[in-house]
CSV table of C-alpha atoms and ligand atoms in Angstrom, one decimal:
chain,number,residue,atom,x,y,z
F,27,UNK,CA,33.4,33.8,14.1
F,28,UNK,CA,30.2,32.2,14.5
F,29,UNK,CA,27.3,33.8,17.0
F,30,UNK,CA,24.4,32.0,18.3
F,31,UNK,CA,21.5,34.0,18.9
F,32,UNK,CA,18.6,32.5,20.9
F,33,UNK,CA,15.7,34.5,21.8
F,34,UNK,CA,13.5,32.4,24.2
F,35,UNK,CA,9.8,32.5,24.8
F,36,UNK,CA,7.6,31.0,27.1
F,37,UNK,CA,7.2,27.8,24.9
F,38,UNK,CA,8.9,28.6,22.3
F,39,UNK,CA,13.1,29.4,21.4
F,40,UNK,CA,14.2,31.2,18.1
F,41,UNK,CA,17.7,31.0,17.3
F,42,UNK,CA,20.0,31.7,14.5
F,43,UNK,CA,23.8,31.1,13.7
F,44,UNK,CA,25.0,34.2,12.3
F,45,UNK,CA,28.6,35.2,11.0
F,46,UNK,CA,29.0,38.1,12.0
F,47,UNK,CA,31.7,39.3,10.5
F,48,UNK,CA,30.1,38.7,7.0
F,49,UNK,CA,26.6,39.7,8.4
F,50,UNK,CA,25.5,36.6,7.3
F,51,UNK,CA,22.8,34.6,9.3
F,52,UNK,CA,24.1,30.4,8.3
F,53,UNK,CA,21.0,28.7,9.7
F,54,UNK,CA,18.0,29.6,11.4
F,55,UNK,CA,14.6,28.0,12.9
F,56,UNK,CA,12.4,27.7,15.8
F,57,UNK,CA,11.3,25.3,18.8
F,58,UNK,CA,7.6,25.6,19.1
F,59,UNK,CA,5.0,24.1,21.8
F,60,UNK,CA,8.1,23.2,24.3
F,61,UNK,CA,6.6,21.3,27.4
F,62,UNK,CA,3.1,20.5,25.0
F,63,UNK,CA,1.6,18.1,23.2
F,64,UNK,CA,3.0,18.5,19.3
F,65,UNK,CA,6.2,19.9,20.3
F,66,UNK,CA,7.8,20.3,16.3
F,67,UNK,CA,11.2,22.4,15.4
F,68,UNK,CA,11.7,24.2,12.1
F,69,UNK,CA,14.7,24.8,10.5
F,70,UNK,CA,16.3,26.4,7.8
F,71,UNK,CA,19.7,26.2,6.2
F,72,UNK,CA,20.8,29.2,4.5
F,73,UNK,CA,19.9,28.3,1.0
F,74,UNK,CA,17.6,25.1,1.7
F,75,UNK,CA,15.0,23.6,2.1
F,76,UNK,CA,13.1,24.5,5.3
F,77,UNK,CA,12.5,21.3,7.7
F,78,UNK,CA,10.5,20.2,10.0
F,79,UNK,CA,10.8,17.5,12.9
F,80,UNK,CA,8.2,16.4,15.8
F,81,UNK,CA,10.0,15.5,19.1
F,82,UNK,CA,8.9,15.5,23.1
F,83,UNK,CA,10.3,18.3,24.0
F,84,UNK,CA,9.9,19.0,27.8
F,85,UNK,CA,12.0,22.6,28.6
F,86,UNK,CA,13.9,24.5,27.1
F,87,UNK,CA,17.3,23.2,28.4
F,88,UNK,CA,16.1,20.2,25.7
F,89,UNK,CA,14.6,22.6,23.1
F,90,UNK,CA,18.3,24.0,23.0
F,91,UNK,CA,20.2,20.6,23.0
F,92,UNK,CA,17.5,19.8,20.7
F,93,UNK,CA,18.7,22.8,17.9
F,94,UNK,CA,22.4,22.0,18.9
F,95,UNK,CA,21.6,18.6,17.8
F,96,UNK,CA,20.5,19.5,14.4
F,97,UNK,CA,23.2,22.6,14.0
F,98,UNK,CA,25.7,19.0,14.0
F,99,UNK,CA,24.0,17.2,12.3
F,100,UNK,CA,25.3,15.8,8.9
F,101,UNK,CA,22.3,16.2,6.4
F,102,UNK,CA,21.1,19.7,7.9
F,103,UNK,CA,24.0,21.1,10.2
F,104,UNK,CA,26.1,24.4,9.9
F,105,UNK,CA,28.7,23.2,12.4
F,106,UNK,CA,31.3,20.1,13.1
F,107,UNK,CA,31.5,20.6,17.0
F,108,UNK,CA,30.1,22.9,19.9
F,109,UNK,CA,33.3,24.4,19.8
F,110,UNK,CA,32.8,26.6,16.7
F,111,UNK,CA,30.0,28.7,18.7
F,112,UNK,CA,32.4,31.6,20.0
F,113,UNK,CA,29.6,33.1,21.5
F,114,UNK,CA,25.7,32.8,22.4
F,115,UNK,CA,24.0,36.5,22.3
F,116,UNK,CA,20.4,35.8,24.2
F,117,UNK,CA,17.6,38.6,23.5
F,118,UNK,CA,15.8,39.9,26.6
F,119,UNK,CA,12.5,42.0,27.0
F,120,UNK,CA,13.5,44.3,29.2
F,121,UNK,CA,16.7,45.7,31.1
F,122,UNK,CA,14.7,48.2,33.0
F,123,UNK,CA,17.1,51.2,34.1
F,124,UNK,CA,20.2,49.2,34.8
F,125,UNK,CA,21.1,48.5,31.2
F,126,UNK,CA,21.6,51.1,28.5
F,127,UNK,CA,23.9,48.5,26.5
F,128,UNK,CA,24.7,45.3,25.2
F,129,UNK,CA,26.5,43.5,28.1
F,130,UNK,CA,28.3,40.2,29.0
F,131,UNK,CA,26.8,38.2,31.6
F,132,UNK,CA,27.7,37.6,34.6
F,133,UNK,CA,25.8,36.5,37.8
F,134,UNK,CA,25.5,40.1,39.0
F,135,UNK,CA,24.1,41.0,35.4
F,136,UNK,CA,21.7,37.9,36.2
F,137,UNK,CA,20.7,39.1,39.5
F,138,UNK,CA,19.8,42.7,37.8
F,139,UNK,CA,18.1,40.7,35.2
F,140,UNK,CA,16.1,38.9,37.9
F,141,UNK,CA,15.2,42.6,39.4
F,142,UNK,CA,13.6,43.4,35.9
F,143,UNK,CA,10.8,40.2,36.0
F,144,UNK,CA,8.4,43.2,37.8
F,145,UNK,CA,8.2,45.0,34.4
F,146,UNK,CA,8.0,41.8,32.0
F,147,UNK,CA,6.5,39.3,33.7
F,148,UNK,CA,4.8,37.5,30.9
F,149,UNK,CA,9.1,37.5,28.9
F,150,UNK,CA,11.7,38.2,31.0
F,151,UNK,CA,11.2,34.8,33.1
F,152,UNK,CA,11.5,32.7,29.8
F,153,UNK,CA,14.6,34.6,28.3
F,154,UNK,CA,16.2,34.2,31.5
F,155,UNK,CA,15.5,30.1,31.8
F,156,UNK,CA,16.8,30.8,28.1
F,157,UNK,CA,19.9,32.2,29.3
F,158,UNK,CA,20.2,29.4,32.5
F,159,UNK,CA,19.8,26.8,29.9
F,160,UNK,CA,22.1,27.8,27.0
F,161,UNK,CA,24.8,28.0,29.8
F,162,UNK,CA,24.5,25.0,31.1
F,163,UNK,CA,25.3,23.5,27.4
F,164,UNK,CA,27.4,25.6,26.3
F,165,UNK,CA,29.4,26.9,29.5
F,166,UNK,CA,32.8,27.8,27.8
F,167,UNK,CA,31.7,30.4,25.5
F,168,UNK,CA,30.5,34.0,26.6
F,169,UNK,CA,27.0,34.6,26.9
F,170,UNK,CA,25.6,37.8,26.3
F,171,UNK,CA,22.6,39.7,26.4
F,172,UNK,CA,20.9,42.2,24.2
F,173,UNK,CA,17.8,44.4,25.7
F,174,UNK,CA,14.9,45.4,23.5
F,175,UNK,CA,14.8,48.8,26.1
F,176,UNK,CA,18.4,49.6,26.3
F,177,UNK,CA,18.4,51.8,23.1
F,178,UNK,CA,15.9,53.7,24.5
F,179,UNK,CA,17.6,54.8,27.8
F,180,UNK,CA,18.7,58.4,26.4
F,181,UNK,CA,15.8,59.5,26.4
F,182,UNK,CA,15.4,62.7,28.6
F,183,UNK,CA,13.4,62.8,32.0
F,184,UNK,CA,10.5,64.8,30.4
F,185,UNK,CA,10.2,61.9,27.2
F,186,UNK,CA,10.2,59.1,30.2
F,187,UNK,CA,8.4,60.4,32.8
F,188,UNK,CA,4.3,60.5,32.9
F,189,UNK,CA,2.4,62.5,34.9
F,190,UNK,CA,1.4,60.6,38.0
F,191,UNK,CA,3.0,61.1,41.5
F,192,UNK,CA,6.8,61.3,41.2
F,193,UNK,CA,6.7,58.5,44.2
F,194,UNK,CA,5.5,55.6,41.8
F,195,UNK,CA,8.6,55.9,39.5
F,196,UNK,CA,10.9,56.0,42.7
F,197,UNK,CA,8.7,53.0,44.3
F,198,UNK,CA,7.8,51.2,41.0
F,199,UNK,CA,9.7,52.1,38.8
F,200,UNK,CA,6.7,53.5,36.6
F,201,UNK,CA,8.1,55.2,33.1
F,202,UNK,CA,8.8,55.0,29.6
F,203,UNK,CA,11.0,52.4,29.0
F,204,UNK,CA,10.2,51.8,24.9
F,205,UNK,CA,10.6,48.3,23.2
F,206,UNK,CA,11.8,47.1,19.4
F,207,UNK,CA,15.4,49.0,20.2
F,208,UNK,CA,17.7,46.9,18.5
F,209,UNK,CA,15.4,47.6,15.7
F,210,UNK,CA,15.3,51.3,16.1
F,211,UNK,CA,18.7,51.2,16.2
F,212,UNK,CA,19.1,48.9,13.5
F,213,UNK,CA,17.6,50.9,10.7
F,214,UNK,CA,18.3,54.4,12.2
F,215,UNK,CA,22.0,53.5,11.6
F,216,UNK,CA,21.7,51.8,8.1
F,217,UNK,CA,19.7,54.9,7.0
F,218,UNK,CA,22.6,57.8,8.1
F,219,UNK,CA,24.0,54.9,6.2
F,220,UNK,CA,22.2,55.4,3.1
F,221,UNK,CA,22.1,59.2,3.6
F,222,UNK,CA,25.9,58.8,3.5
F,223,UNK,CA,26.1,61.1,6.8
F,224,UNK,CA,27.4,60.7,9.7
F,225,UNK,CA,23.9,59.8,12.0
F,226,UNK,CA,25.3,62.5,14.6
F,227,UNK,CA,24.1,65.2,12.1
F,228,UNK,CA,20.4,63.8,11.4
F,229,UNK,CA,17.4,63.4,13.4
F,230,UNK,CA,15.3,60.3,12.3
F,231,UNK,CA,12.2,59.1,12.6
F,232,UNK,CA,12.0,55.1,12.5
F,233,UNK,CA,8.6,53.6,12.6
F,234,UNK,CA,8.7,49.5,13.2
F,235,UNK,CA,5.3,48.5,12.4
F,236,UNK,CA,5.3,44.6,12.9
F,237,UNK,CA,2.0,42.7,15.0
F,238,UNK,CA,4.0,45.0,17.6
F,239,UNK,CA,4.5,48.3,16.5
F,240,UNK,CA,6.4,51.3,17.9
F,241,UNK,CA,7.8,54.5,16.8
F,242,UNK,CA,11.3,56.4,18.1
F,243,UNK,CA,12.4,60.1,17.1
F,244,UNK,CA,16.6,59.4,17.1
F,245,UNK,CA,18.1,62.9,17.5
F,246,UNK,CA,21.6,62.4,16.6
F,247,UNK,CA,22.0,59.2,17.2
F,248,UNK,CA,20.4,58.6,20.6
F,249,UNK,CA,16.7,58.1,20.9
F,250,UNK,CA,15.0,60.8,23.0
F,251,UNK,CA,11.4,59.3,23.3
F,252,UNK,CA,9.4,56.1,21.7
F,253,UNK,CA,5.4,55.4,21.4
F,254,UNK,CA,6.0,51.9,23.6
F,255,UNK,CA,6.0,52.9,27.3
F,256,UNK,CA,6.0,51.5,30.8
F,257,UNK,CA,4.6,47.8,28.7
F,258,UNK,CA,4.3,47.7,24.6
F,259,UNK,CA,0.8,48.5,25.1
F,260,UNK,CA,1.3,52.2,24.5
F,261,UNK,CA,1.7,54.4,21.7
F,262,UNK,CA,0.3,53.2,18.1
F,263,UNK,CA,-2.4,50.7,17.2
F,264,UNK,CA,-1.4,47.2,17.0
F,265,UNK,CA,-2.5,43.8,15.3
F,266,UNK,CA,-4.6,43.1,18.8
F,267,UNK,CA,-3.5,45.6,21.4
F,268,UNK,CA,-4.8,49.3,21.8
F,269,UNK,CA,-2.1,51.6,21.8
F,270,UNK,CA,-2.9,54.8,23.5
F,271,UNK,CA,-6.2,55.4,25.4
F,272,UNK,CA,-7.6,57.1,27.6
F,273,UNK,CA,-6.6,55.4,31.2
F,274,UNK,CA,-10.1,56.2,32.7
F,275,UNK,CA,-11.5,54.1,29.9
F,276,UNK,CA,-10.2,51.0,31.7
F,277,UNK,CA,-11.8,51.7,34.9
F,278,UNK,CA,-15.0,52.3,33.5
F,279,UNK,CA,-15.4,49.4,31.4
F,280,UNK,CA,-14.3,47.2,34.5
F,281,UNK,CA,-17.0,49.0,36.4
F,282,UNK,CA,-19.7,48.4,33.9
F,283,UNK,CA,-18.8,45.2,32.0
F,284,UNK,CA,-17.7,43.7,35.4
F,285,UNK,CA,-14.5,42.7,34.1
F,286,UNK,CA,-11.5,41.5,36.6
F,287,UNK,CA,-8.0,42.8,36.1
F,288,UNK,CA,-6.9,39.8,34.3
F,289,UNK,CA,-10.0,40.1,32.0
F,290,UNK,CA,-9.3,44.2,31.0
F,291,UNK,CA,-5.4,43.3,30.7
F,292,UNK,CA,-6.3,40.7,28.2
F,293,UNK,CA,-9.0,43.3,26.5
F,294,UNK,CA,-6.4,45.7,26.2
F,295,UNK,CA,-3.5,43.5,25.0
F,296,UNK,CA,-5.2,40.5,22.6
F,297,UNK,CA,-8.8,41.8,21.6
F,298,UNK,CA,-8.4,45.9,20.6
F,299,UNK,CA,-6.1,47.0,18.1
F,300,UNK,CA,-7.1,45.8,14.2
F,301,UNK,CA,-8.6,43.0,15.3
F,302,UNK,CA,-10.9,44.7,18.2
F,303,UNK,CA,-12.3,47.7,15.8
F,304,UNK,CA,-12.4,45.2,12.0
F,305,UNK,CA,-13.8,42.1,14.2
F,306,UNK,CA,-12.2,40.5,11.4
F,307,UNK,CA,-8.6,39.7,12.0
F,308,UNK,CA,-5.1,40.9,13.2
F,309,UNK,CA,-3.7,40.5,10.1
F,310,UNK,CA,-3.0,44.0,7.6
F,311,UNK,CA,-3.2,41.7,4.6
F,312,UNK,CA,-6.4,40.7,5.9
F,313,UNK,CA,-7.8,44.3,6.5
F,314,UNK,CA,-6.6,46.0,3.4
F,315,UNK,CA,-8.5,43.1,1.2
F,316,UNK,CA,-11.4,43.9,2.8
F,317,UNK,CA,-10.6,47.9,2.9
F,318,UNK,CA,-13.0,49.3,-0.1
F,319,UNK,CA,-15.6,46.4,1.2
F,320,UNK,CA,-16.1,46.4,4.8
F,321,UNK,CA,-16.4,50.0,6.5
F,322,UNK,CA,-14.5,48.6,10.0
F,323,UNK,CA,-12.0,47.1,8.1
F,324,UNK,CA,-11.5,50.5,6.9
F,325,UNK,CA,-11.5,52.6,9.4
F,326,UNK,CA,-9.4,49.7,11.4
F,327,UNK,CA,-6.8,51.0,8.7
F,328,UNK,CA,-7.2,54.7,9.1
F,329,UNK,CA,-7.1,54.4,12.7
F,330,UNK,CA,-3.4,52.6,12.1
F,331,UNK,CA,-1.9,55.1,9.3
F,332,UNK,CA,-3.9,58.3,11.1
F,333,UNK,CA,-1.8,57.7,14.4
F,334,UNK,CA,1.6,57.1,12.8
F,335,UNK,CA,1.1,60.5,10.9
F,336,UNK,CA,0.3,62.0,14.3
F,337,UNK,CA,3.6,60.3,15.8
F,338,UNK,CA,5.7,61.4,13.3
F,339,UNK,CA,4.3,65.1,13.5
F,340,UNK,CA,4.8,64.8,17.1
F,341,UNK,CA,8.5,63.9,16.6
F,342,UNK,CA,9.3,66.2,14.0
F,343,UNK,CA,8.3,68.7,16.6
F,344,UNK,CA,10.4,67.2,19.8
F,345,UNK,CA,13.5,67.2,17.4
F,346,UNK,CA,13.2,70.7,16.0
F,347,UNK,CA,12.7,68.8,11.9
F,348,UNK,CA,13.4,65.9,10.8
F,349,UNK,CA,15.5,64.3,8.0
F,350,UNK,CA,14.7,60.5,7.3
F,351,UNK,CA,11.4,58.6,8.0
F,352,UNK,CA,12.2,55.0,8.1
F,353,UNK,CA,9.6,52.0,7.7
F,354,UNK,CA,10.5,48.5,8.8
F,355,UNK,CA,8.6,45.7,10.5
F,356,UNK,CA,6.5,43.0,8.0
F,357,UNK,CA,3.9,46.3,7.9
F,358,UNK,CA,5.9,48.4,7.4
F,359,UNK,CA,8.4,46.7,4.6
F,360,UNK,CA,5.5,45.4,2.9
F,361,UNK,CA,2.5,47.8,2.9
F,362,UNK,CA,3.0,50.8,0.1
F,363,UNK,CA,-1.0,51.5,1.7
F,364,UNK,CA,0.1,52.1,5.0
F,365,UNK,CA,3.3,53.9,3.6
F,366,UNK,CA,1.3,56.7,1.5
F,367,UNK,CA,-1.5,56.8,4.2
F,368,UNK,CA,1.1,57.5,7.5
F,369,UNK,CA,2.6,60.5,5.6
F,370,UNK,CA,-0.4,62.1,3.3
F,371,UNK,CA,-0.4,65.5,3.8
F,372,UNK,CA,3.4,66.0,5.1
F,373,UNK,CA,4.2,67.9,2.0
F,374,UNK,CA,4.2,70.8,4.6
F,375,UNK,CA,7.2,69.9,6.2
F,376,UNK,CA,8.7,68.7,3.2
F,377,UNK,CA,7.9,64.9,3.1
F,378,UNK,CA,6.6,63.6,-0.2
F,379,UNK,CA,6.5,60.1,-1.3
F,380,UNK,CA,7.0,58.9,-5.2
F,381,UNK,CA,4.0,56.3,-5.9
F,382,UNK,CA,6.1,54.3,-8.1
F,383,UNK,CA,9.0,54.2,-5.9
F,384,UNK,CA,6.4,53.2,-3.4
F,385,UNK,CA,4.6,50.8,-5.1
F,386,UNK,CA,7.4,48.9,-6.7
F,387,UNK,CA,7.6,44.8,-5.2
F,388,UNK,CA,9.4,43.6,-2.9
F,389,UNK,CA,10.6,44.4,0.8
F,390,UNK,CA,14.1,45.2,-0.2
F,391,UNK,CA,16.1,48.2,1.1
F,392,UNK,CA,14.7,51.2,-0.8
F,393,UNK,CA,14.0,54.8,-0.7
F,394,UNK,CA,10.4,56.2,-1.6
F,395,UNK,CA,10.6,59.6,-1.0
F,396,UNK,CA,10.6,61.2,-4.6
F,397,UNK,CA,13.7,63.6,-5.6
F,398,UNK,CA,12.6,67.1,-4.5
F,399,UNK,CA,11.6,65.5,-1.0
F,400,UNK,CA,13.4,67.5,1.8
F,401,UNK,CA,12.5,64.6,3.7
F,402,UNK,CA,13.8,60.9,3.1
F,403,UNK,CA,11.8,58.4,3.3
F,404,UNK,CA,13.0,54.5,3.2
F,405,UNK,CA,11.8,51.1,3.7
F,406,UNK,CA,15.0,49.4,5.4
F,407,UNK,CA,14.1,45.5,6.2
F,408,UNK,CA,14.9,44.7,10.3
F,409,UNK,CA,17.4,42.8,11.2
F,410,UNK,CA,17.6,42.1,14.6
F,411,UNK,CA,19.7,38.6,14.9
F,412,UNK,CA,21.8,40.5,13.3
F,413,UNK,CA,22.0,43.7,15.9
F,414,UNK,CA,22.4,40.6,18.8
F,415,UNK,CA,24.9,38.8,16.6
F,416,UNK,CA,27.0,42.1,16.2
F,417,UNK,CA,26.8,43.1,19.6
F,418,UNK,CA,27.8,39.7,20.7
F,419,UNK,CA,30.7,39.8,18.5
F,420,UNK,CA,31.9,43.5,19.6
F,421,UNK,CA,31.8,42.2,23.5
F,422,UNK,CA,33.9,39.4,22.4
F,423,UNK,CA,36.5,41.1,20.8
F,424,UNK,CA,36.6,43.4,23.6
F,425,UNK,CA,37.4,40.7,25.9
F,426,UNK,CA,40.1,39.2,23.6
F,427,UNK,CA,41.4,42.5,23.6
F,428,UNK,CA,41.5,42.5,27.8
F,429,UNK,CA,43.0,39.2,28.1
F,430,UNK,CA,46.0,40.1,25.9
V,6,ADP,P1,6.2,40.4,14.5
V,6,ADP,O1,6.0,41.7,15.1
V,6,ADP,O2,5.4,39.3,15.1
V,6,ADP,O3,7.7,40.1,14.2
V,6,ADP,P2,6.1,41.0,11.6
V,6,ADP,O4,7.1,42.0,11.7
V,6,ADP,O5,6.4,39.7,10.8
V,6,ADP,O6,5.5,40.5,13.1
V,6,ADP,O7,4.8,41.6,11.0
V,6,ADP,C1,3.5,41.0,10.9
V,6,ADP,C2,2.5,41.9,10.2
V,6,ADP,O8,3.0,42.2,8.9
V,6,ADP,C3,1.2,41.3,10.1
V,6,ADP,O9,0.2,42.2,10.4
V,6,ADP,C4,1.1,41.0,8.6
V,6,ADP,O10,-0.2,41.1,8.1
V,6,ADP,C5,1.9,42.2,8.0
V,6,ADP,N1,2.3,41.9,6.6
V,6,ADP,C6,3.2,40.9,6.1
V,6,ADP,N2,3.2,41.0,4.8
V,6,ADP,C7,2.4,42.0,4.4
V,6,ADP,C8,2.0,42.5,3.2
V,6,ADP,N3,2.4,42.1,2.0
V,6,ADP,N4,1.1,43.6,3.2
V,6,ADP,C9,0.6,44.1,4.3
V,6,ADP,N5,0.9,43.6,5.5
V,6,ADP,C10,1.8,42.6,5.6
């Protein structure tokens, strides 16, 4: 079987063809600067060289006719014909309260999706022309569609509900929804994996710290709350956006720095985080170089690892104890700094990470949390084409299943 995952942004389109009943991503690439100047696509054969080609590239119906082009092609393609695509999985932001799964699409699942533009305005728009085009070129093959909130639908009223006038959430729809769930739920399950138990008997804590980062607390399986909230602006400190602040902070800086709404969202979202407290960049790598040398690149760091530790106390707590900590995310598989920092001190509760285990290279799959640890602790690399392709391929076989 061979799954197509695209994951659409406003000028861009990701994709990967994935076998997913080998778990085994064939090629993979992107379309970048659809509808500019210096439109280019990049792609990558499972073993190969990574290429690159320029092209004008107005939408994204001809960025994706554009990668089908090159998935054919003879020097650098995966496939022989269109046909061979069984299926085209599509990530999409946000699936608001209607969607607590994986689920084929259909035009009243499109007409749901449209409902949810409200709550993603700046990404569901572009996964949906996503979805629009990739169905118009490929129109025999099931389309499905895989939400970044749906994993996070368990959660209980009092995890998802915040403390302004009931009316908004029944008006509004203002509440937690959470992001990153395919991720969550990605590496929650491959660590009841590694713990060899079943995950119905563990609570986890997963933390995915990418230039997004978010935190769930899985309690036997199903996630009962998550740092993202009503937008990914809540919860832990990000490569440029805030994470948790007070909300009168925002009024009064647009009262005394005169600031529109447009000019605090874009405060909040794409100058704060790392990059707003260092002034010197978004980037970890960037901030731990500079962590013994520049005293806001320092605290820019202690600020990040100080708040995970706090999540992680926090959800130890809501699940009565917990029994696996989980990094992922390019942070969080690569930093051992931010790894030893987030749980420093957690001894109490019977957390305690081995340095060398810690410190050893690479991003692989690994566990860090030394022998005696009551706790486990693992770095388990994301894999969320994966997640899409998988779902894609379960919704399939379902439907072969109906048909017979
Ligand atoms: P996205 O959320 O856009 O998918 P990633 O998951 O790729 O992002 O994570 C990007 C972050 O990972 C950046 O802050 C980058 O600095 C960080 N990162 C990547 N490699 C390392 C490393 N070796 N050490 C510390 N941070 C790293």
């Amino acid at each position: 079987m061979i799954i197509l995952v695209l994951n659409t942004g406003s000028s861009s389109v990701k994709y990967q063809v994935i076998n997913p009943e080998e778990k085994k991503a064939l090629a993979k690439g992107v379309v970048e600067r659809i509808g500019m100047a210096g439109a280019v696509l990049t792609h990558k054969v499972l073993g190969g060289e990574e290429i690159k080609l320029a092209g004008e590239i107005l939408d994204h119906k001809m960025a994706i006719e554009y990668v089908l082009s090159i998935l054919l092609s003879k020097n650098h393609g995966v496939i022989k014909s269109r046909d061979e695509i069984t299926a085209v999985g599509h990530r999409v932001v946000h699936g608001g309260e209607a969607f607590s799964a994986s689920v084929l699409i259909s035009e009243d699942v499109m007409t749901e999706m449209r409902k949810c533009i409200d709550y993603a305005p700046l990404h569901n728009p572009s996964n949906l022309k996503g979805i629009n085009a990739a169905k118009q070129l490929l129109p025999n093959v099931p389309h499905v569609v895989v939400f970044d909130t749906a994993f996070h639908q368990s959660m209980p009223k009092h995890a998802f509900l915040y403390g302004l006038p009931y009316v908004l959430y029944k008006r509004h729809g203002i509440r937690r929804y959470g992001f990153h769930g395919s991720s969550h739920r990605f590496v929650g399950d491959r660590a009841a994996e590694l713990v060899g138990k079943p995950k119905e008997e563990l609570n986890i804590i997963t933390c995915h710290l990418g230039n997004g980062c978010s935190m769930a607390a899985i309690e036997k399986g199903r996630s009962v709350d998550t740092s993202m909230g009503f937008t990914p602006l809540e919860g832990l400190l990000m490569g440029t956006r805030s994470g948790d602040i007070d909300p009168a902070i925002v009024l009064q800086i647009m009262s005394k720095e005169d600031l529109s709404l447009n000019d605090a969202t874009t405060m909040l979202n794409k100058h704060s985080g790392l990059q707003g407290i260092s002034g010197l960049s978004s980037d970890m790598r960037e901030i731990e170089e500079e962590y013994k040398s520049n005293e806001r690149a320092r605290i820019a760091h202690d600020i990040f690892t100080y708040r995970i530790k706090k999540y992680i106390g926090a959800y130890a707590a809501a699940m009565g104890g917990v029994d696996v900590v989980v990094f992922t995310g390019g942070i969080g598989e690569n930093s051992s700094m931010v790894r030893k920092k987030s749980t420093e001190g957690l001894e109490f509760f019977g957390l305690k990470i081995d340095d060398a285990k810690n410190t050893s290279n690479g991003s692989d799959e690994k566990l860090i949390s030394t022998d005696e640890s009551k706790v486990k602790c693992y770095v388990i690399p994301t894999n969320e084409e994966l997640v899409i392709a998988l779902d894609t391929m379960e919704i399939v076989n379902n439907l072969k299943k109906e048909s017979k």
